[in-house]
Short mmCIF file of C-alpha atoms in Angstrom, two decimals:
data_model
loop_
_atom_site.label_atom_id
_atom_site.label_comp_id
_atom_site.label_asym_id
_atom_site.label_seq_id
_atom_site.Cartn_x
_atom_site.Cartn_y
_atom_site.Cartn_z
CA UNK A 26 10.24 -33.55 50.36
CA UNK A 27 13.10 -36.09 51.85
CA UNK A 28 13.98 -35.97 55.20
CA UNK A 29 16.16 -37.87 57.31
CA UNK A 30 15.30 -40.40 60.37
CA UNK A 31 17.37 -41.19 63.90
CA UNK A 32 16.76 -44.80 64.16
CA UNK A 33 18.06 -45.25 66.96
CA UNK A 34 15.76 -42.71 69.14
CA UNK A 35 12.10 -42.00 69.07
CA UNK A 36 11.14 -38.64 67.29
CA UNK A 37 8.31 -38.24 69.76
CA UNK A 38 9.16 -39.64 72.86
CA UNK A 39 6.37 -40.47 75.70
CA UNK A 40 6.52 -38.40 78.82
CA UNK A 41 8.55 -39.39 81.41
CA UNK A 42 10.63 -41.48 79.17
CA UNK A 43 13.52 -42.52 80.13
CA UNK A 44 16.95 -40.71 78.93
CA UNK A 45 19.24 -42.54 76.79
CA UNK A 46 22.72 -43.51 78.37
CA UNK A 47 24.79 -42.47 75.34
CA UNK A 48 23.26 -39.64 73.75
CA UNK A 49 22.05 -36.89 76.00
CA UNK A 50 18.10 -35.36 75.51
CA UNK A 51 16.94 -38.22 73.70
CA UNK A 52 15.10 -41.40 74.22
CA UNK A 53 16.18 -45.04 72.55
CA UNK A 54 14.06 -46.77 70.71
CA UNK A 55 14.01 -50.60 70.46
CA UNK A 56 16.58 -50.95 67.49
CA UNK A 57 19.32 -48.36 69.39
CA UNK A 58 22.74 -49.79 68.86
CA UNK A 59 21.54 -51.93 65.58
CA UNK A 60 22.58 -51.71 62.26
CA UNK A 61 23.37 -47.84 60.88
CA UNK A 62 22.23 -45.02 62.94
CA UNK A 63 20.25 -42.90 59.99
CA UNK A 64 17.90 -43.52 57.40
CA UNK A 65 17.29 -41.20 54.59
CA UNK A 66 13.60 -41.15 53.39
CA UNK A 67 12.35 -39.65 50.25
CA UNK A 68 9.07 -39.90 47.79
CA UNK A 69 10.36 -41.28 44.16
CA UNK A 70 8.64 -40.04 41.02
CA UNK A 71 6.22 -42.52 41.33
CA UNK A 72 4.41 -41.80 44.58
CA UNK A 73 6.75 -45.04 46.05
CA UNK A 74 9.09 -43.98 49.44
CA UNK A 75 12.56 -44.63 49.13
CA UNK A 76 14.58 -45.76 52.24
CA UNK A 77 18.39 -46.16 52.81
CA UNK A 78 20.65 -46.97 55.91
CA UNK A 79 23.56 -44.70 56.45
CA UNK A 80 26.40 -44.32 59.40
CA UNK A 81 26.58 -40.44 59.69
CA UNK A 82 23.54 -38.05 59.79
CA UNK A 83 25.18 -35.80 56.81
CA UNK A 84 25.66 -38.49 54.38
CA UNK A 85 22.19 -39.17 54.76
CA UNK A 86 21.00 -36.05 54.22
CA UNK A 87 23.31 -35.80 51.36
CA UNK A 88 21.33 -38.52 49.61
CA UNK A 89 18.14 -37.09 50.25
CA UNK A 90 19.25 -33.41 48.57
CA UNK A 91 20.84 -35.83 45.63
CA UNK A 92 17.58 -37.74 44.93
CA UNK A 93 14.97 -34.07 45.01
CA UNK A 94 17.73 -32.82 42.84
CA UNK A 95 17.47 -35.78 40.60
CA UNK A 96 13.46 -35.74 40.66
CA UNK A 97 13.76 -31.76 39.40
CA UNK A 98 16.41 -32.17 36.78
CA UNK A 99 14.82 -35.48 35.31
CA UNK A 100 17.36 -37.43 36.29
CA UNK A 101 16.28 -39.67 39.08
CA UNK A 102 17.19 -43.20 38.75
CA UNK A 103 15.33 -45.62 40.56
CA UNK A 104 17.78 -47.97 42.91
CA UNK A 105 15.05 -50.87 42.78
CA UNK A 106 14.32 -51.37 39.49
CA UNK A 107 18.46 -51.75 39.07
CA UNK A 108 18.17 -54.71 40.82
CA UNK A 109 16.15 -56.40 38.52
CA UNK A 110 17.82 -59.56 36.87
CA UNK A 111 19.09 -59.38 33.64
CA UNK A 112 16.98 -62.33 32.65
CA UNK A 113 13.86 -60.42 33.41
CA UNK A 114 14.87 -57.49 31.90
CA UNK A 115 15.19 -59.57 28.44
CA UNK A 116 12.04 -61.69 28.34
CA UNK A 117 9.48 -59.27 30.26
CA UNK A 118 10.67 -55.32 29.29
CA UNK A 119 12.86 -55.44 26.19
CA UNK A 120 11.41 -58.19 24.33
CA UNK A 121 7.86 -56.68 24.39
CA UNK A 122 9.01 -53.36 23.63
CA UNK A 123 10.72 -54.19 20.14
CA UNK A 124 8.98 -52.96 17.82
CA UNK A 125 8.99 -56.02 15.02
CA UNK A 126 6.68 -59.45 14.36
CA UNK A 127 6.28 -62.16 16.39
CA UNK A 128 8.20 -64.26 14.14
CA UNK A 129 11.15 -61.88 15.13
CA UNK A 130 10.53 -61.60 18.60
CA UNK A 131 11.22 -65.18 18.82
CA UNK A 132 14.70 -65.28 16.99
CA UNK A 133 15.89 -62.57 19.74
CA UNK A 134 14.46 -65.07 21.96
CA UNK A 135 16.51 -67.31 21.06
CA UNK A 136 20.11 -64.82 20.64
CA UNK A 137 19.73 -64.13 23.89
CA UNK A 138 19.07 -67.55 25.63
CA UNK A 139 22.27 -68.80 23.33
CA UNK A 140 24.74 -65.98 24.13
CA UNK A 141 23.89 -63.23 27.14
CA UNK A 142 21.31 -65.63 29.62
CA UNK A 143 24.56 -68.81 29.87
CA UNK A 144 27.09 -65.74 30.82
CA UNK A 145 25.30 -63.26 33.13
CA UNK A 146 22.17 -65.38 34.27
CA UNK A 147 21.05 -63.99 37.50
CA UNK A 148 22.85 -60.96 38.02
CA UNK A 149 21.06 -57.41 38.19
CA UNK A 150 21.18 -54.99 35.68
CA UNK A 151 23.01 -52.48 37.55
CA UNK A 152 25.94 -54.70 38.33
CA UNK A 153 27.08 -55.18 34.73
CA UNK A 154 30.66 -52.92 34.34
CA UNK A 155 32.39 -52.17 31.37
CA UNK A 156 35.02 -54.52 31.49
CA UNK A 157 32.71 -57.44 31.73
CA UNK A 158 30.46 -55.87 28.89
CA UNK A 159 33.73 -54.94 26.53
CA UNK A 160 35.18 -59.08 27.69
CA UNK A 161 31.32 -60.28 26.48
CA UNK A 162 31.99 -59.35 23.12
CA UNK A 163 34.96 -60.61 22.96
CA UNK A 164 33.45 -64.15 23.88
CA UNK A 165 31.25 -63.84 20.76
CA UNK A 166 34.06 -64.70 18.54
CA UNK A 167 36.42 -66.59 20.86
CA UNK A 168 33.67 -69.28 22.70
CA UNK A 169 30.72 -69.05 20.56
CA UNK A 170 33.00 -68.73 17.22
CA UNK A 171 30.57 -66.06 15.83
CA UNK A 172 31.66 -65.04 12.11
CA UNK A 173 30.59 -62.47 9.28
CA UNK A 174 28.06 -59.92 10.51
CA UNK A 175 26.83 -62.38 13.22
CA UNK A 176 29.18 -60.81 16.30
CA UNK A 177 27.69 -57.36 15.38
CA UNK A 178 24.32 -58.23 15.15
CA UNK A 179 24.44 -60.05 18.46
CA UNK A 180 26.41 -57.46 19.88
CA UNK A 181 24.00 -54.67 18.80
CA UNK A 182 20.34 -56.35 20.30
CA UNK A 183 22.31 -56.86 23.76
CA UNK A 184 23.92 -53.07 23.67
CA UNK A 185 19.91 -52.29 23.12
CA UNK A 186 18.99 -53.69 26.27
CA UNK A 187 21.37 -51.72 28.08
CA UNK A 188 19.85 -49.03 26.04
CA UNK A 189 16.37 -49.51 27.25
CA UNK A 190 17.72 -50.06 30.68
CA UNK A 191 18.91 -46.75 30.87
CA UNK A 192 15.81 -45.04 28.78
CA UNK A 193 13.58 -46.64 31.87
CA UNK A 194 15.63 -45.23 34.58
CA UNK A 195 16.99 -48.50 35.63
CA UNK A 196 20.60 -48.19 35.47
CA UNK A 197 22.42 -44.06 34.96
CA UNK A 198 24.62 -45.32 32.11
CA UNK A 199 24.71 -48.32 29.59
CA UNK A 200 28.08 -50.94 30.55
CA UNK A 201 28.47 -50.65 27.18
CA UNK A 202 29.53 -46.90 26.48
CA UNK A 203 32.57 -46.25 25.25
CA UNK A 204 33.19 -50.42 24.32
CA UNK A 205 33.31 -50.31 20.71
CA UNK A 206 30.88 -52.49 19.06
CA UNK A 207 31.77 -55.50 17.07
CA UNK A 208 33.61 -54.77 13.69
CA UNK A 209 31.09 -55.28 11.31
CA UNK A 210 32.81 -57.75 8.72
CA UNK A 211 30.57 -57.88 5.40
CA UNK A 212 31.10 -60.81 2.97
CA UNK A 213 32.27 -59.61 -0.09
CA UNK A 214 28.74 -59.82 -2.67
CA UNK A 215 29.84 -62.31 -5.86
CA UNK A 216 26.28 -62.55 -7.64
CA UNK A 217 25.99 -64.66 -10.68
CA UNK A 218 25.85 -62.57 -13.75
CA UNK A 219 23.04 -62.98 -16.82
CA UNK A 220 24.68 -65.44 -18.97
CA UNK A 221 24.98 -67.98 -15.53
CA UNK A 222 21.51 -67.17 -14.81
CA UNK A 223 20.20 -68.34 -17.66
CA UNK A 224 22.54 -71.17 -17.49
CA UNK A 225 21.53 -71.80 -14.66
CA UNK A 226 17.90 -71.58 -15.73
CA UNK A 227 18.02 -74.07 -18.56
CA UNK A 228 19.11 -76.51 -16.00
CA UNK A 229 15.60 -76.48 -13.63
CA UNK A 230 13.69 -79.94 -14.10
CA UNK A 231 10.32 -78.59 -13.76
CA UNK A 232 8.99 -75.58 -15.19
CA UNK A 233 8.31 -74.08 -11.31
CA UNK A 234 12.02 -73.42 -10.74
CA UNK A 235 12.51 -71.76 -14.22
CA UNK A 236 10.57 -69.51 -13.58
CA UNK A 237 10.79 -68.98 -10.13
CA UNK A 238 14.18 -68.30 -10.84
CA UNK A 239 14.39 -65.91 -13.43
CA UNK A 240 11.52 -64.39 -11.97
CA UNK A 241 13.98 -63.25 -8.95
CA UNK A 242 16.43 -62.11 -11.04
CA UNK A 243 14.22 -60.15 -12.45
CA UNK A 244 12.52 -58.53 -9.33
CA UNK A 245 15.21 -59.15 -6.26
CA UNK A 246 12.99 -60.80 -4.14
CA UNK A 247 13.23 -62.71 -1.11
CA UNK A 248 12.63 -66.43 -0.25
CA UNK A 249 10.01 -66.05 1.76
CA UNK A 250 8.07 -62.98 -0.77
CA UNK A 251 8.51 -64.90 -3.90
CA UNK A 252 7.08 -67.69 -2.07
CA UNK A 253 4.26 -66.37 -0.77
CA UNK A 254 3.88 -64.50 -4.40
CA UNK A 255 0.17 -64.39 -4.85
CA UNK A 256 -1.89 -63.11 -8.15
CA UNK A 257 -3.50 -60.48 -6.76
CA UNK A 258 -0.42 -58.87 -6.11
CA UNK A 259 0.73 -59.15 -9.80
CA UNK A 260 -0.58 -55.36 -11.66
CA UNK A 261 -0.09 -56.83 -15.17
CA UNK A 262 -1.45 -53.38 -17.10
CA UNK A 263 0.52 -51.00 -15.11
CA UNK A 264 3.28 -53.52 -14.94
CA UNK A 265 4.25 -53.88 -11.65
CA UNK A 266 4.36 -56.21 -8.12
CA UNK A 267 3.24 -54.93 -4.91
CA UNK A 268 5.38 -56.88 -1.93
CA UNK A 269 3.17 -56.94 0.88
CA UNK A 270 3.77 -59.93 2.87
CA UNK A 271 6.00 -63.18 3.26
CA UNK A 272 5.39 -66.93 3.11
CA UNK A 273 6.67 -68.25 6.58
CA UNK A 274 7.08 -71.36 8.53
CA UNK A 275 6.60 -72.08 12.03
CA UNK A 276 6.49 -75.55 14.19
CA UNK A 277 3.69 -76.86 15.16
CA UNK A 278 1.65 -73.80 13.11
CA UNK A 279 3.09 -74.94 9.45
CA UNK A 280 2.86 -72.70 6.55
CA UNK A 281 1.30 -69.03 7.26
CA UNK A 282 1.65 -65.79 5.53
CA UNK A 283 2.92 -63.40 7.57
CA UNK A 284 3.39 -59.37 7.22
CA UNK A 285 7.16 -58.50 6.18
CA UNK A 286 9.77 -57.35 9.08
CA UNK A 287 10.14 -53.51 8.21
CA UNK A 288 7.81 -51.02 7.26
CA UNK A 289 10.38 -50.43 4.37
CA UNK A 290 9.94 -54.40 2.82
CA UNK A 291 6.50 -52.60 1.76
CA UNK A 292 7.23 -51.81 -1.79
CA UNK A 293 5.58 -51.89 -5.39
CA UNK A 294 8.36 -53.05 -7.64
CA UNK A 295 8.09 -52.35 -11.56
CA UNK A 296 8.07 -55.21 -13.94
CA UNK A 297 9.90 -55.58 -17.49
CA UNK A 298 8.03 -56.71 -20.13
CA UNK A 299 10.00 -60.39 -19.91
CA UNK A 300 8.64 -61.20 -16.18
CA UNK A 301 5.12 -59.99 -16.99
CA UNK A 302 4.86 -61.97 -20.06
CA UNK A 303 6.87 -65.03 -17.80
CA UNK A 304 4.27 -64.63 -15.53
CA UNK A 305 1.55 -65.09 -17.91
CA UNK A 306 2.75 -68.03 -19.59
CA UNK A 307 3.30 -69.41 -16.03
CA UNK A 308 -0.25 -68.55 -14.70
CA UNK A 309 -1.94 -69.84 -17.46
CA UNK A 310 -0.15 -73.15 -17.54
CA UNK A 311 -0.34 -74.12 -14.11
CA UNK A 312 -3.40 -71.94 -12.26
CA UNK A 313 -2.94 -70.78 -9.13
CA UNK A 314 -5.62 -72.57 -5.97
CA UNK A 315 -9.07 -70.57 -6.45
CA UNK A 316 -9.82 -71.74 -2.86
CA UNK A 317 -8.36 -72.43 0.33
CA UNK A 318 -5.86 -70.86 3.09
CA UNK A 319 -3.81 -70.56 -0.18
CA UNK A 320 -5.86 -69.59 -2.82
CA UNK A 321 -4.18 -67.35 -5.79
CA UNK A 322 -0.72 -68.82 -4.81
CA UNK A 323 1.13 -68.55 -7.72
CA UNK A 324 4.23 -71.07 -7.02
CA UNK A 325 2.85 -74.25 -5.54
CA UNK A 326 3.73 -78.12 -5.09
CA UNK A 327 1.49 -80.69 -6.45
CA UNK A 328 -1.34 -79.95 -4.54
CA UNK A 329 -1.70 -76.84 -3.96
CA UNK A 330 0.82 -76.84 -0.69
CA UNK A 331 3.05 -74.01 -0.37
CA UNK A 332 6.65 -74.60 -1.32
CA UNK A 333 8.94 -74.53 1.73
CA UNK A 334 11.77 -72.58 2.12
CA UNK A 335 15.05 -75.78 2.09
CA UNK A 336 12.71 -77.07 -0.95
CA UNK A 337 13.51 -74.01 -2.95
CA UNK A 338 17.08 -74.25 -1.80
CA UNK A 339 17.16 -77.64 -2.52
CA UNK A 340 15.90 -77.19 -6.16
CA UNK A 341 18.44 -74.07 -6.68
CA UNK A 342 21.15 -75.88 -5.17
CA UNK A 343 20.73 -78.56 -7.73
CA UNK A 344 20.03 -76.31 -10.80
CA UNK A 345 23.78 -74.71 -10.33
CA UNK A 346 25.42 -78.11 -9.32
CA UNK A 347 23.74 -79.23 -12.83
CA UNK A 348 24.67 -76.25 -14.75
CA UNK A 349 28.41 -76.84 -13.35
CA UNK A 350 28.21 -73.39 -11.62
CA UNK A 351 29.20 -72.19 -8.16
CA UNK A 352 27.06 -73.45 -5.54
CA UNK A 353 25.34 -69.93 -4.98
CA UNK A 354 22.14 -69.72 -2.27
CA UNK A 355 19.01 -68.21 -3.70
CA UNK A 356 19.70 -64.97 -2.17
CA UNK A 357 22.49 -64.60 -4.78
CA UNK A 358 19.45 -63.88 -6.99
CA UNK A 359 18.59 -61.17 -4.88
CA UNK A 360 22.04 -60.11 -5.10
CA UNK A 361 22.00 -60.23 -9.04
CA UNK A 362 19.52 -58.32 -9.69
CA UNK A 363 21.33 -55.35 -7.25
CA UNK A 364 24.49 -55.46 -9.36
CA UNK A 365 21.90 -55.22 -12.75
CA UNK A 366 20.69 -51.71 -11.38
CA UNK A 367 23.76 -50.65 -9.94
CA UNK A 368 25.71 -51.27 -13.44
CA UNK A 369 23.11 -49.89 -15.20
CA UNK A 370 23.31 -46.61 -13.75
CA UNK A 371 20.44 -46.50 -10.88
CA UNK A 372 20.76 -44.65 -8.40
CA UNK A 373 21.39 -46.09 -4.66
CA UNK A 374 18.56 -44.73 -3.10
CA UNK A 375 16.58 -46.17 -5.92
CA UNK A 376 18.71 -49.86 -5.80
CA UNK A 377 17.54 -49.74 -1.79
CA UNK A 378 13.98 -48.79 -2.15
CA UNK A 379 13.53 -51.46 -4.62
CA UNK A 380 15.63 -54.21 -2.35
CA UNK A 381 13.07 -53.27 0.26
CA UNK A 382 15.91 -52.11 2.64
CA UNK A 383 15.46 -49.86 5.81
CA UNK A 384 18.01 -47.29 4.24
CA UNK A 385 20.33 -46.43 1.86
CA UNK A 386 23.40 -46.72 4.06
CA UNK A 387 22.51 -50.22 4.32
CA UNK A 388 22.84 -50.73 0.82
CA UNK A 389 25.58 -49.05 -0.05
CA UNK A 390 27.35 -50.85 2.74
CA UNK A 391 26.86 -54.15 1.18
CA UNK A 392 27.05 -53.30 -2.27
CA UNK A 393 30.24 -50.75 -2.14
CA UNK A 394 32.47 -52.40 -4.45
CA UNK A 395 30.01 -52.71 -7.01
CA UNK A 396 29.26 -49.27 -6.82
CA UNK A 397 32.86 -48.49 -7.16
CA UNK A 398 33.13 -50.83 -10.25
CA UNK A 399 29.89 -49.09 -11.93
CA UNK A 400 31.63 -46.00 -11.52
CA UNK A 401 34.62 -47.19 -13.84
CA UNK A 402 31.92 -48.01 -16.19
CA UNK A 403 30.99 -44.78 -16.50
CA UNK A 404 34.33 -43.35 -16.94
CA UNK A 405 34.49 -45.95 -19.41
CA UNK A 406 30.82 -44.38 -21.15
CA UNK A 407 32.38 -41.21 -20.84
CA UNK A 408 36.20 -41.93 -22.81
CA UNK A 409 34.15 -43.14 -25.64
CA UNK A 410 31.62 -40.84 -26.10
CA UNK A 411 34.00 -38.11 -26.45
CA UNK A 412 36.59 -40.19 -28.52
CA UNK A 413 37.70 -38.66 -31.87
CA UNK A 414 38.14 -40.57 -34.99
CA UNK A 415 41.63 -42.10 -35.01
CA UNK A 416 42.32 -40.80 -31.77
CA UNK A 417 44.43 -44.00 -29.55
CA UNK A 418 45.89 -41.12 -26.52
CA UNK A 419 44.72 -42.47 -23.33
CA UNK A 420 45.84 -38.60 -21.53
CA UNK A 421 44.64 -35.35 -22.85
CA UNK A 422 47.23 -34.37 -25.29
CA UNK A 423 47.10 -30.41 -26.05
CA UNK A 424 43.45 -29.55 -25.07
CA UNK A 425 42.71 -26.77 -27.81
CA UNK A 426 41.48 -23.37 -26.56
CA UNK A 427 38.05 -22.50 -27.11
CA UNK A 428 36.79 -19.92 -29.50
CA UNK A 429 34.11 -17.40 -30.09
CA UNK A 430 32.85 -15.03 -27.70
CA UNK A 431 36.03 -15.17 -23.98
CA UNK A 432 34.21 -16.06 -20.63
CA UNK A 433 33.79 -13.69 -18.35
CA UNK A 434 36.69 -14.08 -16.09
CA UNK A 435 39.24 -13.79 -19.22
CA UNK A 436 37.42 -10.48 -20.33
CA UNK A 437 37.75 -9.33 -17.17
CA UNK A 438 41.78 -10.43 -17.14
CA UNK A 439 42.01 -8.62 -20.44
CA UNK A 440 40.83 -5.48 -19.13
CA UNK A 441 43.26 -5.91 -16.05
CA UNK A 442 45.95 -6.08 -18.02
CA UNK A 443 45.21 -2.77 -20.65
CA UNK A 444 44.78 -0.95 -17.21
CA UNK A 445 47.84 -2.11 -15.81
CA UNK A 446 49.50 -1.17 -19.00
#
């Protein structure tokens, strides 16, 4: 238990002491007259004592009853780890504890020495307030010119920190409660449709990007998966391409594969007869490396190197500027094939397992208008399946009655009305 210490006397005086001047009965002890008078002590959680200074004997006692309160409710904050700089907080508690690959790890890294470290370097955790957290934000957009999703994303890793902050006892509350987050702008999704695709197709100098490209339009893959596409991975009885990992770069490392970011980008993605028979004209045309830190790489450079990720752009970039298209980014192929399922019908949850995303809100967050125009389509299905011959009335004129045997709720109405009569 806490208890509460006179600084400024000895508890257990020696005999023959002498009496203290100013207060009567007890003895002074070599601080008397310095600093505050009482000091509350108490045991934290964690087996460490706790001291504070305070002017009047009850308000220290009233911070020992507050802390044993906290340590039985669960509540107990502890005042030291508050002061811990923000910086250190980052790099040495949050960063470890994110639960993503290294590859990751190292573009938070780098968010938070661009944006959080420049405006609150040095100051301790506990000293963040709202106003400074909610004026933060704002400096995402107005300093750093932050666009698109950017701002929310940023936003969202530092609001975690907070969140860990207060998870680990360091701080009661996060600075950032009740500041709204970031509106989260998303770009409005224009994907190429089929006929540009394969414009866009008969346009690639080398039989690599062909195929590579139509390939994605086919599947929805990502740079780094298509990439990194090896033939192992290719199931070419039961039709189908298990996504397992990612081609990725790093300095001073070069070319790698590297396990995806989510648990979700783990998916087994079913082929069409066109990309498996793509695939084996492709394969046996140009065979993948049999040995190697590459071997059974499907899409390769002369060589055998692994293609690199502002190559591919490059390549695609060219393709559309030849085919006198919009300059679209490869991840418009991704986009393409998304609008493909969604106007044929498939179902979101379906549309966002086979994107690889974490969930389906995601999806349908970035996809919502297309959605919305796939659901004209099939009111459109709908008008002209149950067209009549001749019939040009775009409202229901007189809807005839049916016949045969009433429902139940007019038999019953019927009966109602003999009784009433």
């Amino acid at each position: 238990m806490g208890y509460v210490v006179d600084r400024w006397h000895l508890s257990r005086p020696p005999d023959g002491a002498t009496e203290c001047g100013e207060h009567k009965g007890k003895v002074a002890s070599a601080c008397h007259g310095q600093g505050k008078r009482w000091q509350s002590r108490y045991e934290g959680p964690d087996g460490k004592e706790r001291t504070a200074l305070w002017r009047t004997q009850t308000e220290a006692q009233n911070e020992v009853n507050k802390q044993e309160g906290a340590k039985l409710t669960g509540s107990w904050i502890d005042p030291d780890r508050g002061k811990t700089p923000i910086e250190k907080v980052v790099f040495d508690i949050w960063l470890p504890a994110t639960a993503t690959i290294e590859r990751t790890k190292r573009e938070y890294r780098g968010v938070m020495n661009r944006y959080l470290i420049p405006e609150w370097e040095g100051r301790e955790i506990w000293s963040i307030r709202p106003s400074e957290a909610s004026a933060w934000q704002n400096l995402l957009t107005t300093k750093y010119e932050l666009a698109g999703t950017t701002p929310n994303r940023t936003a969202r890793l530092v609001r975690s920190v907070f969140t860990l902050a207060v998870l680990d006892r360091m701080i009661p509350t996060s600075p950032f409660m009740g500041v709204k987050a970031p509106t989260l702008v998303e770009p409005q999704i224009e994907p190429p449709d089929i006929a540009t695709v394969r414009l866009i197709v008969d346009q690639a100098h080398h039989d690599r990007w062909a195929v590579m490209t139509e390939l994605d339009a086919l599947t929805g893959l990502r740079s780094g998966e298509i990439r990194g596409l090896c033939l192992d991975k290719v199931n070419f009885l039961p039709r189908t391409l298990d996504v397992h990992r990612q081609l990725v770069y790093e300095p001073g490392k070069g070319h790698y594969f590297d396990k995806l970011k989510t648990g979700a980008g783990r998916r087994t993605i079913p082929l069409n007869q066109r990309a498996v028979d793509l695939l084996a004209w492709y394969i046996a045309k140009y065979p993948p490396p049999t040995s190697g830190p590459f071997a059974g790489l499907l899409f390769t450079m002369p060589g055998g190197k692994p293609i690199g990720e502002s190559t591919l752009d490059w390549a695609f970039k060219a393709m559309c500027a030849k085919a006198g298209a919009k300059a679209y980014r490869w991840h418009d192929l991704r986009h393409h094939f998304a609008s493909v399922l969604i106007a044929g019908g498939e179902n979101p949850k379906v549309v966002s397992r086979r994107l690889g995303h974490k969930d389906v809100a995601f999806t349908m967050r970035i996809y919502a208008h297309l959605f919305t125009e796939a659901e004209e389509q099939t009111r459109s299905v709908l008008d002209a399946a149950w067209a009549t011959p001749g019939d040009t009335q775009t409202g229901p004129a007189e809807i005839p009655r049916p016949t045969g045997r009433k429902p139940e709720s007019m038999a019953r109405k019927g009966a109602l009305t003999q009784v009433n009569a």
